[in-house]
mmCIF file of C-alpha atoms in Angstrom:
data_model
loop_
_atom_site.group_PDB
_atom_site.id
_atom_site.type_symbol
_atom_site.label_atom_id
_atom_site.label_comp_id
_atom_site.label_asym_id
_atom_site.label_seq_id
_atom_site.Cartn_x
_atom_site.Cartn_y
_atom_site.Cartn_z
ATOM 1 C CA MET A 29 41.075 -11.780 -9.354
ATOM 2 C CA THR A 30 37.885 -13.509 -10.392
ATOM 3 C CA GLU A 31 37.808 -17.090 -11.663
ATOM 4 C CA GLN A 32 36.659 -16.023 -15.141
ATOM 5 C CA ARG A 33 39.428 -13.465 -15.490
ATOM 6 C CA LYS A 34 41.978 -16.100 -14.411
ATOM 7 C CA ASP A 35 40.612 -18.492 -17.062
ATOM 8 C CA ILE A 36 41.034 -15.840 -19.749
ATOM 9 C CA LEU A 37 44.629 -15.172 -18.683
ATOM 10 C CA ASP A 38 45.325 -18.916 -18.580
ATOM 11 C CA MET A 39 44.020 -19.254 -22.140
ATOM 12 C CA LEU A 40 46.211 -16.343 -23.188
ATOM 13 C CA ALA A 41 49.236 -17.927 -21.492
ATOM 14 C CA ALA A 42 48.490 -21.246 -23.187
ATOM 15 C CA GLY A 43 48.333 -19.489 -26.546
ATOM 16 C CA LYS A 44 44.709 -20.506 -27.144
ATOM 17 C CA ILE A 45 43.662 -16.881 -27.647
ATOM 18 C CA THR A 46 45.478 -13.766 -28.777
ATOM 19 C CA ALA A 47 46.145 -10.732 -26.532
ATOM 20 C CA GLU A 48 43.500 -8.790 -28.460
ATOM 21 C CA GLU A 49 40.882 -11.496 -27.872
ATOM 22 C CA ALA A 50 41.818 -11.645 -24.188
ATOM 23 C CA GLU A 51 41.356 -7.900 -23.923
ATOM 24 C CA GLN A 52 37.932 -8.114 -25.572
ATOM 25 C CA LEU A 53 36.890 -10.941 -23.243
ATOM 26 C CA ILE A 54 38.014 -9.048 -20.133
ATOM 27 C CA ALA A 55 36.217 -5.917 -21.327
ATOM 28 C CA ALA A 56 33.026 -7.941 -21.828
ATOM 29 C CA LEU A 57 33.459 -9.439 -18.372
ATOM 30 C CA GLU A 58 33.784 -5.977 -16.811
ATOM 31 C CA ARG A 59 30.685 -4.800 -18.663
ATOM 32 C CA ASP A 60 28.733 -7.717 -17.210
ATOM 33 C CA GLN A 61 30.015 -7.111 -13.699
ATOM 34 C CA ALA A 62 29.481 -3.324 -13.676
ATOM 35 C CA PRO A 63 25.665 -3.377 -13.418
ATOM 36 C CA ALA A 64 25.836 -5.965 -10.642
ATOM 37 C CA VAL A 65 28.234 -3.791 -8.635
ATOM 38 C CA ALA A 66 26.148 -0.678 -9.295
ATOM 39 C CA GLY A 67 23.040 -2.555 -8.203
ATOM 40 C CA HIS A 68 24.770 -3.604 -4.982
ATOM 41 C CA ASP A 69 25.824 -0.047 -4.164
ATOM 42 C CA ALA A 70 22.520 1.488 -5.151
ATOM 43 C CA LYS A 71 20.404 2.993 -2.387
ATOM 44 C CA PRO A 72 17.904 0.476 -1.085
ATOM 45 C CA LYS A 73 14.400 1.453 -2.104
ATOM 46 C CA GLY A 74 12.333 3.110 0.542
ATOM 47 C CA LYS A 75 15.378 4.210 2.550
ATOM 48 C CA VAL A 76 15.482 7.780 1.297
ATOM 49 C CA LYS A 77 13.831 10.137 3.713
ATOM 50 C CA TYR A 78 14.534 13.652 2.556
ATOM 51 C CA LEU A 79 14.337 15.785 -0.544
ATOM 52 C CA ARG A 80 17.282 18.163 -0.710
ATOM 53 C CA VAL A 81 17.429 21.341 -2.744
ATOM 54 C CA VAL A 82 20.832 23.027 -2.837
ATOM 55 C CA VAL A 83 21.307 26.283 -4.706
ATOM 56 C CA ASP A 84 24.707 27.945 -4.965
ATOM 57 C CA ALA A 85 24.494 31.287 -6.682
ATOM 58 C CA THR A 86 26.436 34.451 -7.114
ATOM 59 C CA ASP A 87 24.441 37.642 -6.839
ATOM 60 C CA ASN A 88 26.384 40.783 -7.847
ATOM 61 C CA GLY A 89 29.604 39.030 -6.922
ATOM 62 C CA GLU A 90 28.292 37.997 -3.499
ATOM 63 C CA PRO A 91 27.843 34.303 -2.866
ATOM 64 C CA SER A 92 24.416 32.990 -1.899
ATOM 65 C CA ARG A 93 23.517 29.528 -0.785
ATOM 66 C CA VAL A 94 20.154 27.922 -0.157
ATOM 67 C CA ASN A 95 20.078 24.501 1.397
ATOM 68 C CA VAL A 96 16.625 23.065 2.024
ATOM 69 C CA ARG A 97 15.887 19.617 3.370
ATOM 70 C CA VAL A 98 12.266 18.515 3.279
ATOM 71 C CA PRO A 99 11.080 15.161 4.616
ATOM 72 C CA LEU A 100 9.388 13.104 1.890
ATOM 73 C CA GLN A 101 6.681 12.400 4.453
ATOM 74 C CA LEU A 102 5.896 16.113 4.383
ATOM 75 C CA LEU A 103 5.482 15.989 0.605
ATOM 76 C CA ARG A 104 3.090 13.051 0.957
ATOM 77 C CA ALA A 105 1.126 14.927 3.619
ATOM 78 C CA GLY A 106 1.062 17.969 1.353
ATOM 79 C CA VAL A 107 -0.356 15.881 -1.479
ATOM 80 C CA ARG A 108 -3.173 14.702 0.795
ATOM 81 C CA LEU A 109 -3.835 18.281 1.844
ATOM 82 C CA ALA A 110 -3.815 19.450 -1.780
ATOM 83 C CA ALA A 111 -6.392 16.777 -2.588
ATOM 84 C CA LEU A 112 -8.843 18.692 -0.392
ATOM 85 C CA VAL A 113 -8.676 21.844 -2.510
ATOM 86 C CA PRO A 114 -12.238 22.451 -3.812
ATOM 87 C CA PRO A 115 -12.789 22.203 -7.590
ATOM 88 C CA GLN A 116 -13.847 25.862 -7.897
ATOM 89 C CA ALA A 117 -10.465 26.915 -6.460
ATOM 90 C CA LEU A 118 -8.700 24.648 -8.961
ATOM 91 C CA VAL A 119 -10.612 26.274 -11.823
ATOM 92 C CA LYS A 120 -9.475 29.710 -10.631
ATOM 93 C CA ALA A 121 -5.905 28.457 -10.241
ATOM 94 C CA ASN A 122 -6.046 27.024 -13.773
ATOM 95 C CA ALA A 123 -7.157 30.393 -15.131
ATOM 96 C CA SER A 124 -4.325 32.172 -13.295
ATOM 97 C CA LEU A 125 -1.781 29.631 -14.517
ATOM 98 C CA SER A 126 -3.072 30.005 -18.055
ATOM 99 C CA ASP A 127 -2.758 33.777 -17.825
ATOM 100 C CA SER A 128 0.827 33.342 -16.642
ATOM 101 C CA GLY A 129 1.640 31.173 -19.643
ATOM 102 C CA VAL A 130 1.561 27.852 -17.786
ATOM 103 C CA PRO A 131 -1.331 25.932 -19.312
ATOM 104 C CA ILE A 132 -1.652 23.165 -16.739
ATOM 105 C CA ASP A 133 -5.020 21.694 -15.886
ATOM 106 C CA LEU A 134 -4.819 21.028 -12.155
ATOM 107 C CA THR A 135 -8.192 19.291 -12.155
ATOM 108 C CA GLN A 136 -6.602 16.487 -14.173
ATOM 109 C CA LEU A 137 -3.915 15.990 -11.545
ATOM 110 C CA LYS A 138 -5.034 13.125 -9.322
ATOM 111 C CA PRO A 139 -3.708 12.613 -5.755
ATOM 112 C CA GLU A 140 -2.712 9.048 -6.657
ATOM 113 C CA GLN A 141 -0.541 10.356 -9.493
ATOM 114 C CA LEU A 142 1.133 12.862 -7.172
ATOM 115 C CA GLU A 143 1.715 10.155 -4.571
ATOM 116 C CA ALA A 144 3.262 7.919 -7.226
ATOM 117 C CA LEU A 145 5.465 10.839 -8.222
ATOM 118 C CA VAL A 146 6.627 11.324 -4.618
ATOM 119 C CA GLU A 147 7.213 7.566 -4.275
ATOM 120 C CA HIS A 148 9.607 7.611 -7.218
ATOM 121 C CA LEU A 149 11.410 10.787 -6.259
ATOM 122 C CA ASP A 150 14.278 8.783 -4.754
ATOM 123 C CA ASP A 151 15.447 7.947 -8.261
ATOM 124 C CA VAL A 152 15.495 11.576 -9.321
ATOM 125 C CA THR A 153 18.528 13.813 -9.368
ATOM 126 C CA VAL A 154 18.281 17.172 -11.075
ATOM 127 C CA GLU A 155 21.382 19.257 -11.596
ATOM 128 C CA VAL A 156 21.315 22.627 -13.296
ATOM 129 C CA ASP A 157 24.578 24.423 -13.949
ATOM 130 C CA SER A 158 24.690 27.975 -15.193
ATOM 131 C CA PRO A 159 27.495 30.530 -14.976
ATOM 132 C CA ASP A 160 25.807 32.280 -12.038
ATOM 133 C CA ALA A 161 24.164 29.431 -10.223
ATOM 134 C CA THR A 162 24.164 25.740 -9.561
ATOM 135 C CA VAL A 163 20.990 23.965 -8.534
ATOM 136 C CA ARG A 164 20.886 20.384 -7.274
ATOM 137 C CA VAL A 165 17.725 18.531 -6.347
ATOM 138 C CA PHE A 166 18.109 15.021 -5.015
ATOM 139 C CA CYS A 167 16.918 12.608 -2.355
ATOM 140 C CA GLU A 168 18.959 11.253 0.525
ATOM 141 C CA MET B 10 4.994 15.956 16.092
ATOM 142 C CA PRO B 11 7.766 18.593 16.143
ATOM 143 C CA GLN B 12 9.491 18.918 19.504
ATOM 144 C CA LEU B 13 11.985 21.705 18.969
ATOM 145 C CA VAL B 14 12.452 24.448 16.401
ATOM 146 C CA THR B 15 15.938 25.889 16.162
ATOM 147 C CA VAL B 16 16.415 29.304 14.601
ATOM 148 C CA LYS B 17 19.888 30.734 14.031
ATOM 149 C CA VAL B 18 20.551 34.119 12.514
ATOM 150 C CA ASN B 19 24.083 35.221 11.680
ATOM 151 C CA ARG B 20 24.455 38.878 10.756
ATOM 152 C CA PRO B 21 27.607 40.763 9.844
ATOM 153 C CA ASP B 22 29.167 42.755 12.677
ATOM 154 C CA ARG B 23 26.601 41.499 15.148
ATOM 155 C CA ARG B 24 26.407 38.653 17.586
ATOM 156 C CA PRO B 25 24.697 35.611 16.136
ATOM 157 C CA LEU B 26 21.175 35.034 17.402
ATOM 158 C CA ARG B 27 20.041 31.571 18.369
ATOM 159 C CA PHE B 28 16.585 30.525 19.489
ATOM 160 C CA TRP B 29 15.458 27.127 20.605
ATOM 161 C CA VAL B 30 11.674 27.026 20.610
ATOM 162 C CA PRO B 31 10.112 24.050 22.413
ATOM 163 C CA VAL B 32 6.946 23.405 20.420
ATOM 164 C CA LEU B 33 4.773 21.702 23.018
ATOM 165 C CA PRO B 34 5.113 24.346 25.801
ATOM 166 C CA VAL B 35 4.587 27.130 23.260
ATOM 167 C CA ALA B 36 1.541 25.346 21.840
ATOM 168 C CA LEU B 37 0.126 24.967 25.356
ATOM 169 C CA LEU B 38 0.793 28.633 26.007
ATOM 170 C CA LEU B 39 -0.967 29.562 22.777
ATOM 171 C CA PHE B 40 -3.750 27.037 23.324
ATOM 172 C CA PRO B 41 -6.581 29.613 23.047
ATOM 173 C CA VAL B 42 -5.171 30.796 19.728
ATOM 174 C CA VAL B 43 -4.804 27.200 18.521
ATOM 175 C CA VAL B 44 -8.454 26.528 19.402
ATOM 176 C CA LEU B 45 -9.526 29.629 17.481
ATOM 177 C CA VAL B 46 -7.471 28.569 14.446
ATOM 178 C CA VAL B 47 -9.011 25.084 14.523
ATOM 179 C CA LEU B 48 -12.503 26.570 14.792
ATOM 180 C CA ALA B 49 -11.785 28.895 11.862
ATOM 181 C CA ALA B 50 -10.527 25.906 9.863
ATOM 182 C CA ILE B 51 -13.717 23.970 10.654
ATOM 183 C CA VAL B 52 -15.892 26.906 9.541
ATOM 184 C CA ALA B 53 -13.842 27.253 6.337
ATOM 185 C CA CYS B 54 -14.277 23.521 5.655
ATOM 186 C CA LEU B 55 -18.053 23.792 6.107
ATOM 187 C CA VAL B 56 -18.254 26.876 3.885
ATOM 188 C CA PHE B 57 -16.251 25.254 1.083
ATOM 189 C CA ARG B 58 -17.889 21.829 1.595
ATOM 190 C CA ILE B 59 -14.729 19.991 2.509
ATOM 191 C CA GLY B 60 -14.789 17.009 4.853
ATOM 192 C CA VAL B 61 -13.859 18.421 8.264
ATOM 193 C CA VAL B 62 -12.343 15.177 9.544
ATOM 194 C CA ARG B 63 -10.334 14.662 6.345
ATOM 195 C CA ALA B 64 -9.078 18.250 6.415
ATOM 196 C CA LEU B 65 -8.067 18.137 10.078
ATOM 197 C CA GLY B 66 -6.429 14.745 9.491
ATOM 198 C CA ALA B 67 -4.474 16.089 6.525
ATOM 199 C CA GLY B 68 -3.420 19.160 8.524
ATOM 200 C CA TRP B 69 -2.264 16.967 11.395
ATOM 201 C CA ARG B 70 -0.279 14.809 8.958
ATOM 202 C CA VAL B 71 1.499 17.905 7.668
ATOM 203 C CA ILE B 72 2.385 18.983 11.213
ATOM 204 C CA SER B 73 3.512 15.465 12.128
ATOM 205 C CA ALA B 74 5.733 15.264 9.055
ATOM 206 C CA LEU B 75 7.594 18.482 9.848
ATOM 207 C CA PRO B 76 10.418 17.005 12.012
ATOM 208 C CA GLY B 77 13.567 16.747 9.940
ATOM 209 C CA ALA B 78 12.791 19.793 7.825
ATOM 210 C CA ARG B 79 15.679 22.215 7.561
ATOM 211 C CA PHE B 80 15.926 25.546 5.764
ATOM 212 C CA ASP B 81 19.356 27.099 5.514
ATOM 213 C CA ILE B 82 19.761 30.348 3.598
ATOM 214 C CA GLU B 83 23.007 32.306 3.306
ATOM 215 C CA HIS B 84 23.485 35.525 1.424
ATOM 216 C CA CYS B 85 26.643 37.596 1.621
ATOM 217 C CA HIS B 86 27.494 37.480 5.331
ATOM 218 C CA THR B 87 23.968 36.900 6.553
ATOM 219 C CA ALA B 88 22.676 33.426 7.257
ATOM 220 C CA VAL B 89 19.372 32.117 8.548
ATOM 221 C CA LEU B 90 18.829 28.558 9.613
ATOM 222 C CA VAL B 91 15.510 27.048 10.653
ATOM 223 C CA ALA B 92 15.606 23.429 11.716
ATOM 224 C CA ILE B 93 12.646 21.460 12.995
ATOM 225 C CA ARG B 94 13.229 18.422 15.163
#
């Protein structure tokens, strides 16, 4: 039992506060302590090494599972490789993407932005649930 | 750099297949092919006006970052696993 919680219970026992006030105080105390505990348990930054993609699906009643683990270092290397793509190829890719209904201008995508994106991937968890499939993307 | 590539294939009603491919001996064995691929990459870089050193460096980084990659696909009773160490 923490010191603050003991103080609250002492005050309640002494009749200085009501049971309702004690409950509110303890609830406030727990709210304050929760982020600290979560912060302690959180993954240390820079420790994640892999991007995991797990897909569980049912195809015509048959189960399918895809489990891919990609080192984040590989993503960073891929970003550097993608930075070498010549502008004329990007223009063609833009046109193809536009035709496919994905109007993204790849020439505006800078390697630094992609690297920053990879750097912050450890905070990302994507979960998609549908009746036929479950997709989870996370870092570990 | 990758040292070992493990490939496992499980098929229904058949014995599972397992391959352990040591990368360095295979690369040495395929050295002439590797040289040709590097030369082709250099020519492509010159044609498309890409820095040859930067491109080869980036390619090497990709190869060096491969260890730890793992691809595991199961469908029905068939499963394929490729793990790079």
